[in-house]
mmCIF file of C-alpha atoms and ligand atoms in Angstrom:
data_model
loop_
_atom_site.group_PDB
_atom_site.id
_atom_site.type_symbol
_atom_site.label_atom_id
_atom_site.label_comp_id
_atom_site.label_asym_id
_atom_site.label_seq_id
_atom_site.Cartn_x
_atom_site.Cartn_y
_atom_site.Cartn_z
ATOM 1 C CA LYS X 1 -27.442 -10.480 16.675
ATOM 2 C CA LYS X 2 -26.574 -10.776 12.843
ATOM 3 C CA VAL X 3 -25.828 -8.604 10.602
ATOM 4 C CA ALA X 4 -27.186 -8.707 7.106
ATOM 5 C CA ASP X 5 -28.791 -11.971 8.464
ATOM 6 C CA ARG X 6 -25.284 -13.598 7.719
ATOM 7 C CA TYR X 7 -22.383 -12.460 9.664
ATOM 8 C CA LEU X 8 -22.137 -12.839 13.718
ATOM 9 C CA LYS X 9 -20.034 -9.951 14.680
ATOM 10 C CA ARG X 10 -16.929 -10.321 17.083
ATOM 11 C CA GLU X 11 -14.447 -8.344 18.578
ATOM 12 C CA VAL X 12 -13.320 -4.919 17.353
ATOM 13 C CA LEU X 13 -9.527 -5.353 15.544
ATOM 14 C CA GLY X 14 -9.168 -2.233 15.196
ATOM 15 C CA GLN X 15 -9.671 1.779 13.997
ATOM 16 C CA GLY X 16 -8.839 2.100 10.416
ATOM 17 C CA THR X 17 -8.717 4.974 8.118
ATOM 18 C CA TYR X 18 -12.101 4.808 6.833
ATOM 19 C CA GLY X 19 -13.813 3.488 10.463
ATOM 20 C CA VAL X 20 -13.898 0.432 12.407
ATOM 21 C CA VAL X 21 -12.820 -3.202 11.620
ATOM 22 C CA PHE X 22 -14.715 -5.845 13.204
ATOM 23 C CA LYS X 23 -13.929 -10.037 13.276
ATOM 24 C CA ALA X 24 -16.745 -11.842 12.348
ATOM 25 C CA THR X 25 -17.772 -15.080 11.341
ATOM 26 C CA ASP X 26 -19.667 -15.744 8.230
ATOM 27 C CA THR X 27 -22.627 -17.491 9.359
ATOM 28 C CA LYS X 28 -22.736 -19.003 5.761
ATOM 29 C CA ASN X 29 -19.618 -20.882 6.011
ATOM 30 C CA GLU X 30 -18.652 -20.398 9.386
ATOM 31 C CA GLN X 31 -15.220 -18.902 7.732
ATOM 32 C CA THR X 32 -14.210 -16.169 9.721
ATOM 33 C CA VAL X 33 -14.331 -12.233 8.103
ATOM 34 C CA ALA X 34 -12.914 -9.154 8.618
ATOM 35 C CA ILE X 35 -15.923 -6.540 8.296
ATOM 36 C CA LYS X 36 -14.771 -3.049 7.336
ATOM 37 C CA LYS X 37 -17.703 -0.438 8.705
ATOM 38 C CA ILE X 38 -17.881 2.481 6.291
ATOM 39 C CA ARG X 39 -19.060 6.063 8.019
ATOM 40 C CA ILE X 40 -21.062 7.628 5.233
ATOM 41 C CA GLY X 41 -24.311 8.603 7.276
ATOM 42 C CA LYS X 42 -24.810 12.306 7.110
ATOM 43 C CA GLU X 43 -23.808 12.573 3.557
ATOM 44 C CA LYS X 44 -26.505 12.635 0.698
ATOM 45 C CA GLU X 45 -28.285 9.524 -0.140
ATOM 46 C CA GLY X 46 -26.501 9.009 -3.259
ATOM 47 C CA VAL X 47 -23.202 8.440 -2.088
ATOM 48 C CA ASN X 48 -24.297 5.132 -0.902
ATOM 49 C CA ILE X 49 -25.196 4.054 -3.918
ATOM 50 C CA THR X 50 -22.018 4.966 -6.164
ATOM 51 C CA ALA X 51 -19.655 4.034 -3.707
ATOM 52 C CA LEU X 52 -21.712 0.641 -3.083
ATOM 53 C CA ARG X 53 -21.529 0.633 -7.090
ATOM 54 C CA GLU X 54 -17.494 0.564 -7.054
ATOM 55 C CA ILE X 55 -17.248 -1.599 -4.476
ATOM 56 C CA LYS X 56 -19.041 -3.843 -6.339
ATOM 57 C CA LEU X 57 -16.510 -3.789 -9.083
ATOM 58 C CA LEU X 58 -13.832 -4.693 -6.417
ATOM 59 C CA LYS X 59 -15.050 -7.060 -5.965
ATOM 60 C CA GLU X 60 -14.204 -8.590 -9.679
ATOM 61 C CA LEU X 61 -10.504 -8.574 -8.335
ATOM 62 C CA LYS X 62 -9.500 -12.056 -7.661
ATOM 63 C CA HIS X 63 -5.875 -12.829 -7.063
ATOM 64 C CA PRO X 64 -3.631 -14.788 -4.696
ATOM 65 C CA HIS X 65 -1.822 -11.405 -3.733
ATOM 66 C CA ILE X 66 -5.311 -9.474 -3.699
ATOM 67 C CA ILE X 67 -7.523 -9.548 -0.344
ATOM 68 C CA GLU X 68 -10.784 -10.964 -1.260
ATOM 69 C CA LEU X 69 -13.602 -8.926 -1.301
ATOM 70 C CA ILE X 70 -16.190 -11.094 -0.097
ATOM 71 C CA ASP X 71 -19.149 -8.319 0.257
ATOM 72 C CA ALA X 72 -20.311 -5.102 0.461
ATOM 73 C CA PHE X 73 -23.894 -4.195 1.638
ATOM 74 C CA PRO X 74 -25.122 -0.920 3.360
ATOM 75 C CA HIS X 75 -26.225 -1.284 6.796
ATOM 76 C CA LYS X 76 -27.573 1.561 9.229
ATOM 77 C CA GLU X 77 -26.310 4.132 7.345
ATOM 78 C CA ASN X 78 -22.756 2.789 6.956
ATOM 79 C CA LEU X 79 -21.477 0.645 4.572
ATOM 80 C CA HIS X 80 -20.173 -2.659 5.491
ATOM 81 C CA ILE X 81 -17.213 -4.575 3.269
ATOM 82 C CA VAL X 82 -16.771 -7.824 4.341
ATOM 83 C CA PHE X 83 -13.068 -9.395 3.546
ATOM 84 C CA GLU X 84 -11.209 -12.731 4.281
ATOM 85 C CA PHE X 85 -9.469 -12.342 7.623
ATOM 86 C CA MET X 86 -5.643 -12.388 7.951
ATOM 87 C CA GLU X 87 -3.615 -13.460 10.955
ATOM 88 C CA THR X 88 -0.811 -10.488 10.466
ATOM 89 C CA ASP X 89 0.686 -7.465 8.500
ATOM 90 C CA LEU X 90 4.025 -6.804 6.898
ATOM 91 C CA GLU X 91 3.925 -4.032 9.448
ATOM 92 C CA ALA X 92 4.283 -6.292 12.494
ATOM 93 C CA VAL X 93 6.899 -8.393 10.844
ATOM 94 C CA ILE X 94 9.187 -5.495 9.742
ATOM 95 C CA ARG X 95 8.677 -4.212 13.172
ATOM 96 C CA ASP X 96 9.622 -7.294 15.045
ATOM 97 C CA PRO X 97 12.623 -7.507 16.736
ATOM 98 C CA ASN X 98 12.744 -10.856 17.053
ATOM 99 C CA LEU X 99 12.341 -11.998 13.566
ATOM 100 C CA PHE X 100 15.539 -11.737 10.963
ATOM 101 C CA LEU X 101 14.888 -11.177 7.554
ATOM 102 C CA SER X 102 17.304 -12.854 5.078
ATOM 103 C CA PRO X 103 17.758 -11.623 1.727
ATOM 104 C CA ALA X 104 15.833 -14.294 0.131
ATOM 105 C CA ASP X 105 12.948 -13.487 2.976
ATOM 106 C CA VAL X 106 12.639 -9.577 1.863
ATOM 107 C CA LYS X 107 12.772 -10.816 -1.679
ATOM 108 C CA SER X 108 9.833 -13.067 -1.391
ATOM 109 C CA TYR X 109 7.874 -10.198 0.727
ATOM 110 C CA LEU X 110 8.710 -7.548 -2.469
ATOM 111 C CA GLN X 111 7.675 -10.139 -5.174
ATOM 112 C CA MET X 112 4.324 -11.031 -3.591
ATOM 113 C CA THR X 113 3.498 -7.039 -3.096
ATOM 114 C CA LEU X 114 4.653 -6.570 -6.980
ATOM 115 C CA LYS X 115 2.482 -9.609 -7.929
ATOM 116 C CA GLY X 116 -0.466 -8.026 -6.266
ATOM 117 C CA LEU X 117 -0.145 -4.571 -8.162
ATOM 118 C CA GLU X 118 0.643 -6.008 -11.455
ATOM 119 C CA TYR X 119 -2.860 -7.971 -11.588
ATOM 120 C CA CYS X 120 -4.246 -4.249 -10.381
ATOM 121 C CA HIS X 121 -2.178 -2.277 -12.587
ATOM 122 C CA ASP X 122 -3.378 -4.755 -15.260
ATOM 123 C CA LYS X 123 -6.978 -4.139 -14.473
ATOM 124 C CA TRP X 124 -6.640 -0.256 -14.608
ATOM 125 C CA VAL X 125 -7.114 -0.129 -10.453
ATOM 126 C CA LEU X 126 -4.521 2.123 -8.189
ATOM 127 C CA HIS X 127 -4.073 0.936 -4.917
ATOM 128 C CA ARG X 128 -2.904 4.829 -3.791
ATOM 129 C CA ASP X 129 -2.371 3.919 -0.438
ATOM 130 C CA MET X 130 0.120 1.350 -0.283
ATOM 131 C CA LYS X 131 1.861 0.844 3.432
ATOM 132 C CA PRO X 132 2.886 -2.125 5.111
ATOM 133 C CA ASN X 133 0.347 -2.235 7.002
ATOM 134 C CA ASN X 134 -2.185 -2.615 4.213
ATOM 135 C CA LEU X 135 0.017 -5.853 3.126
ATOM 136 C CA LEU X 136 -1.653 -8.475 5.190
ATOM 137 C CA ILE X 137 0.088 -12.067 5.453
ATOM 138 C CA GLY X 138 -2.323 -15.229 6.386
ATOM 139 C CA PRO X 139 -1.890 -18.684 7.699
ATOM 140 C CA ASN X 140 0.423 -19.819 4.991
ATOM 141 C CA GLY X 141 2.680 -16.979 4.718
ATOM 142 C CA GLN X 142 0.979 -15.533 1.462
ATOM 143 C CA LEU X 143 0.903 -11.533 1.572
ATOM 144 C CA LYS X 144 -1.842 -10.065 0.515
ATOM 145 C CA LEU X 145 -2.718 -5.849 -0.610
ATOM 146 C CA ALA X 146 -5.707 -4.945 1.489
ATOM 147 C CA ASP X 147 -7.860 -1.962 0.355
ATOM 148 C CA PHE X 148 -7.252 -1.573 -3.102
ATOM 149 C CA GLY X 149 -8.963 0.965 -4.811
ATOM 150 C CA LEU X 150 -10.537 2.353 -1.891
ATOM 151 C CA ALA X 151 -8.994 5.283 -1.856
ATOM 152 C CA ARG X 152 -10.404 6.547 -4.932
ATOM 153 C CA ILE X 153 -13.622 5.753 -3.938
ATOM 154 C CA PHE X 154 -13.689 7.864 -0.692
ATOM 155 C CA GLY X 155 -11.120 10.206 -1.083
ATOM 156 C CA SER X 156 -7.685 10.711 0.015
ATOM 157 C CA PRO X 157 -7.472 9.259 3.506
ATOM 158 C CA ASP X 158 -5.220 11.520 5.259
ATOM 159 C CA ARG X 159 -7.260 14.527 4.543
ATOM 160 C CA LYS X 160 -9.872 13.493 6.496
ATOM 161 C CA PHE X 161 -8.639 11.459 9.475
ATOM 162 C CA THR X 162 -5.384 12.702 11.556
ATOM 163 C CA HIS X 163 -4.175 9.636 12.521
ATOM 164 C CA GLN X 164 -3.781 8.461 9.277
ATOM 165 C CA VAL X 165 0.050 9.553 9.395
ATOM 166 C CA PHE X 166 2.176 6.893 7.560
ATOM 167 C CA ALA X 167 0.671 7.192 4.578
ATOM 168 C CA ARG X 168 2.925 10.314 3.808
ATOM 169 C CA TRP X 169 5.994 8.429 4.371
ATOM 170 C CA TYR X 170 4.671 6.265 1.288
ATOM 171 C CA ARG X 171 3.716 8.819 -1.092
ATOM 172 C CA ALA X 172 5.392 9.708 -4.543
ATOM 173 C CA PRO X 173 6.965 13.267 -5.215
ATOM 174 C CA GLU X 174 4.474 13.998 -8.249
ATOM 175 C CA LEU X 175 1.238 13.775 -5.649
ATOM 176 C CA LEU X 176 3.649 16.000 -2.833
ATOM 177 C CA PHE X 177 3.544 18.714 -5.552
ATOM 178 C CA GLY X 178 -0.358 18.160 -5.815
ATOM 179 C CA ALA X 179 -0.443 16.307 -9.237
ATOM 180 C CA LYS X 180 -4.221 15.615 -10.174
ATOM 181 C CA HIS X 181 -3.204 13.455 -12.961
ATOM 182 C CA TYR X 182 -1.442 10.359 -11.785
ATOM 183 C CA GLY X 183 -0.632 6.423 -12.279
ATOM 184 C CA ALA X 184 0.398 3.873 -11.736
ATOM 185 C CA ALA X 185 3.775 5.203 -10.835
ATOM 186 C CA VAL X 186 2.216 6.410 -7.653
ATOM 187 C CA ASP X 187 1.975 2.868 -6.311
ATOM 188 C CA VAL X 188 5.719 1.708 -7.666
ATOM 189 C CA TRP X 189 7.301 4.596 -5.529
ATOM 190 C CA ALA X 190 5.083 3.264 -2.173
ATOM 191 C CA ALA X 191 6.204 -0.168 -3.177
ATOM 192 C CA GLY X 192 9.938 1.522 -3.594
ATOM 193 C CA CYS X 193 9.617 3.101 0.128
ATOM 194 C CA ILE X 194 8.344 -0.784 1.337
ATOM 195 C CA PHE X 195 10.969 -2.514 -0.567
ATOM 196 C CA ALA X 196 13.547 -0.010 1.290
ATOM 197 C CA GLU X 197 11.839 -0.551 4.428
ATOM 198 C CA LEU X 198 12.056 -3.906 4.706
ATOM 199 C CA LEU X 199 16.287 -3.765 3.950
ATOM 200 C CA LEU X 200 16.375 -0.963 6.757
ATOM 201 C CA ARG X 201 13.885 -2.431 8.987
ATOM 202 C CA ARG X 202 12.611 1.360 9.655
ATOM 203 C CA PRO X 203 10.535 3.797 7.592
ATOM 204 C CA PHE X 204 12.792 4.925 5.142
ATOM 205 C CA LEU X 205 11.631 8.402 4.248
ATOM 206 C CA GLN X 206 10.127 9.833 7.698
ATOM 207 C CA GLY X 207 8.659 13.329 6.827
ATOM 208 C CA ASN X 208 6.347 15.147 9.216
ATOM 209 C CA SER X 209 4.528 17.555 7.182
ATOM 210 C CA ASP X 210 4.371 16.978 3.220
ATOM 211 C CA ILE X 211 6.927 19.924 3.061
ATOM 212 C CA ASP X 212 9.161 17.999 5.163
ATOM 213 C CA GLN X 213 8.536 14.553 3.157
ATOM 214 C CA LEU X 214 9.420 16.252 0.120
ATOM 215 C CA SER X 215 12.823 17.485 2.055
ATOM 216 C CA LYS X 216 13.609 13.861 2.956
ATOM 217 C CA ILE X 217 12.837 13.025 -0.404
ATOM 218 C CA PHE X 218 15.767 15.563 -1.704
ATOM 219 C CA ALA X 219 18.423 14.788 0.864
ATOM 220 C CA ALA X 220 18.342 11.255 -0.242
ATOM 221 C CA PHE X 221 17.854 11.565 -3.586
ATOM 222 C CA GLY X 222 19.379 15.393 -4.568
ATOM 223 C CA THR X 223 16.858 17.661 -5.244
ATOM 224 C CA PRO X 224 14.997 16.955 -8.999
ATOM 225 C CA LYS X 225 16.693 18.826 -12.036
ATOM 226 C CA GLU X 226 14.439 19.950 -14.816
ATOM 227 C CA ASP X 227 15.884 17.921 -17.375
ATOM 228 C CA GLN X 228 15.467 15.151 -14.883
ATOM 229 C CA TRP X 229 12.009 15.649 -14.633
ATOM 230 C CA PRO X 230 10.455 18.469 -17.261
ATOM 231 C CA ASP X 231 6.897 17.939 -16.295
ATOM 232 C CA MET X 232 7.537 18.997 -12.568
ATOM 233 C CA LEU X 233 7.489 22.656 -13.227
ATOM 234 C CA CYS X 234 3.830 22.246 -14.557
ATOM 235 C CA LEU X 235 2.713 20.583 -11.196
ATOM 236 C CA PRO X 236 0.347 22.572 -9.289
ATOM 237 C CA ASP X 237 2.406 22.932 -5.876
ATOM 238 C CA TYR X 238 5.866 23.306 -7.288
ATOM 239 C CA VAL X 239 7.700 25.443 -5.817
ATOM 240 C CA GLU X 240 11.773 25.882 -6.238
ATOM 241 C CA TYR X 241 14.087 24.481 -3.390
ATOM 242 C CA GLN X 242 17.506 24.937 -2.789
ATOM 243 C CA PRO X 243 19.464 22.429 -4.448
ATOM 244 C CA VAL X 244 20.845 19.791 -2.618
ATOM 245 C CA SER X 245 23.039 16.834 -3.834
ATOM 246 C CA ALA X 246 22.434 13.506 -3.043
ATOM 247 C CA PRO X 247 24.460 10.927 -1.290
ATOM 248 C CA SER X 248 25.408 7.698 -3.155
ATOM 249 C CA LEU X 249 22.611 5.441 -2.732
ATOM 250 C CA ARG X 250 25.162 2.786 -1.473
ATOM 251 C CA SER X 251 25.548 4.694 1.387
ATOM 252 C CA LEU X 252 22.159 5.254 2.133
ATOM 253 C CA PHE X 253 22.034 1.006 2.315
ATOM 254 C CA PRO X 254 25.697 -0.431 2.514
ATOM 255 C CA THR X 255 24.618 -3.752 2.853
ATOM 256 C CA VAL X 256 22.421 -5.128 -0.034
ATOM 257 C CA SER X 257 23.583 -6.836 -3.181
ATOM 258 C CA GLU X 258 23.916 -4.833 -6.689
ATOM 259 C CA ASP X 259 20.967 -6.204 -7.594
ATOM 260 C CA ALA X 260 18.536 -5.106 -4.951
ATOM 261 C CA LEU X 261 20.300 -1.159 -5.229
ATOM 262 C CA ASP X 262 19.867 -1.092 -8.921
ATOM 263 C CA LEU X 263 15.921 -2.330 -8.407
ATOM 264 C CA LEU X 264 15.701 0.261 -5.857
ATOM 265 C CA SER X 265 17.154 3.508 -8.016
ATOM 266 C CA LYS X 266 14.464 2.711 -10.887
ATOM 267 C CA MET X 267 11.831 2.384 -8.256
ATOM 268 C CA PHE X 268 12.599 5.812 -6.950
ATOM 269 C CA THR X 269 13.071 7.454 -10.114
ATOM 270 C CA TYR X 270 11.638 11.071 -10.079
ATOM 271 C CA ASP X 271 9.877 11.553 -13.879
ATOM 272 C CA PRO X 272 6.735 8.991 -13.225
ATOM 273 C CA LYS X 273 6.953 8.573 -16.952
ATOM 274 C CA SER X 274 10.859 7.166 -16.517
ATOM 275 C CA ARG X 275 9.708 5.516 -13.432
ATOM 276 C CA ILE X 276 9.969 1.082 -13.633
ATOM 277 C CA SER X 277 6.899 -0.033 -13.903
ATOM 278 C CA ILE X 278 5.551 -3.103 -11.962
ATOM 279 C CA GLN X 279 5.736 -5.605 -14.891
ATOM 280 C CA GLN X 280 9.533 -4.496 -15.366
ATOM 281 C CA ALA X 281 10.322 -4.562 -11.574
ATOM 282 C CA LEU X 282 9.301 -8.367 -11.843
ATOM 283 C CA GLN X 283 11.448 -9.180 -14.912
ATOM 284 C CA HIS X 284 14.428 -7.156 -13.092
ATOM 285 C CA ARG X 285 17.407 -9.166 -12.271
ATOM 286 C CA TYR X 286 17.464 -8.976 -8.808
ATOM 287 C CA PHE X 287 13.917 -11.366 -8.919
ATOM 288 C CA THR X 288 15.957 -13.589 -11.695
ATOM 289 C CA LEU X 289 19.380 -14.167 -10.600
ATOM 290 C CA ALA X 290 20.352 -15.849 -6.687
ATOM 291 C CA PRO X 291 18.643 -15.844 -4.424
ATOM 292 C CA SER X 292 15.479 -17.170 -4.844
ATOM 293 C CA PRO X 293 12.588 -15.817 -3.030
ATOM 294 C CA THR X 294 11.884 -17.518 0.336
ATOM 295 C CA ASP X 295 8.985 -20.235 -0.075
ATOM 296 C CA PRO X 296 6.003 -17.824 1.803
ATOM 297 C CA LEU X 297 5.367 -21.322 3.915
ATOM 298 C CA LYS X 298 9.184 -20.903 4.990
ATOM 299 C CA LEU X 299 9.078 -17.151 6.097
ATOM 300 C CA PRO X 300 9.463 -15.814 9.287
ATOM 301 C CA ARG X 301 6.434 -14.206 10.975
ATOM 302 C CA PRO X 302 5.195 -12.847 14.490
ATOM 303 C CA ILE X 303 4.186 -15.745 16.787
HETATM 304 P P1 LIG F 1 -5.555 1.419 7.764
HETATM 305 O O1 LIG F 1 -7.360 2.303 7.425
HETATM 306 O O2 LIG F 1 -4.738 2.361 8.983
HETATM 307 O O3 LIG F 1 -4.876 0.613 6.969
HETATM 308 P P2 LIG F 1 -7.585 -0.743 8.086
HETATM 309 O O4 LIG F 1 -8.620 0.168 7.997
HETATM 310 O O5 LIG F 1 -7.056 -1.746 7.045
HETATM 311 O O6 LIG F 1 -6.566 0.641 8.552
HETATM 312 O O7 LIG F 1 -7.385 -1.925 9.594
HETATM 313 C C1 LIG F 1 -7.719 -1.455 10.997
HETATM 314 C C2 LIG F 1 -7.089 -2.881 11.404
HETATM 315 O O8 LIG F 1 -8.133 -3.712 11.533
HETATM 316 C C3 LIG F 1 -5.845 -2.887 11.551
HETATM 317 O O9 LIG F 1 -5.394 -3.282 13.000
HETATM 318 C C4 LIG F 1 -5.847 -4.160 10.883
HETATM 319 O O10 LIG F 1 -4.698 -5.103 11.179
HETATM 320 C C5 LIG F 1 -7.223 -4.754 10.921
HETATM 321 N N1 LIG F 1 -7.864 -5.189 9.970
HETATM 322 C C6 LIG F 1 -7.973 -4.775 8.467
HETATM 323 N N2 LIG F 1 -7.895 -5.609 7.428
HETATM 324 C C7 LIG F 1 -8.183 -6.799 8.306
HETATM 325 C C8 LIG F 1 -8.208 -8.286 7.516
HETATM 326 N N3 LIG F 1 -8.737 -8.528 6.672
HETATM 327 N N4 LIG F 1 -8.296 -9.479 8.666
HETATM 328 C C9 LIG F 1 -7.879 -8.929 9.712
HETATM 329 N N5 LIG F 1 -7.185 -7.804 10.294
HETATM 330 C C10 LIG F 1 -7.535 -6.783 9.620
#
């Protein structure tokens, strides 16, 4: 039985933030696709229309490092979003104890991530939910960002679904302080966390609540001082914390290059206004100096 007279449903791939994800075949071209079924059934009729309209805008995002959104349509009170199918994701790469990641491999994965982000930030679309399992990897080693723009359309996922605990680890301090107006800098912070995770091979800042997440950030970088981040005091959930001083970043990343450490520190700048932009990050000497990033075709991947 076909969905929308076009897609043949196959097995369930997993339970996502917004609903279940299926593998399917697009009978139009025999291409394998992933269909995300989003539950919006019980809500007012209007949600469907607005969400659908916004999703259609995401179809315009076309880039080698962004997952292609092939189609979107309502079906039985659910919204179905069709994406190109991807083999694996960066979380699987990081967690695989049999994979060795060289500094050039890490650079390649980070560069592809930032290139995808740069393209979307140019179009004023934020990701807002960056994490390693949202960075999918295709058959030729290309990394592509998934779920772009969905967080804004469907709301902050982790407030609705409790299984979504990991996203917290990638959350920028301004979001943890309740900022309502935030920008591209939240994706830069998250990309910094992913960079750190590629280097450490484990999540860098693992808070078990929003408060604990802030404590982990402060333990790593020291409590932010007013002159470092003047706007902090005006954020809705700002509370004063017991000052703690930062260990050197070098002591947290003992084996990484000086260039990597410098870029990392710029991505983890407290004040979002001073934090490095994606564009600046891509021009950082970490990317322009040796070793050059590994060719995606030669990147280690799980078997
Ligand atoms: P989350 O919301 O937790 O990030 P997703 O909704 O993105 O999870 O995905 C749920 C499951 O479906 C995951 O196991 C993921 O590997 C799989 N999946 C999502 N998108 C794709 C895709 N384009 N190709 C292959 N598998 C996918």
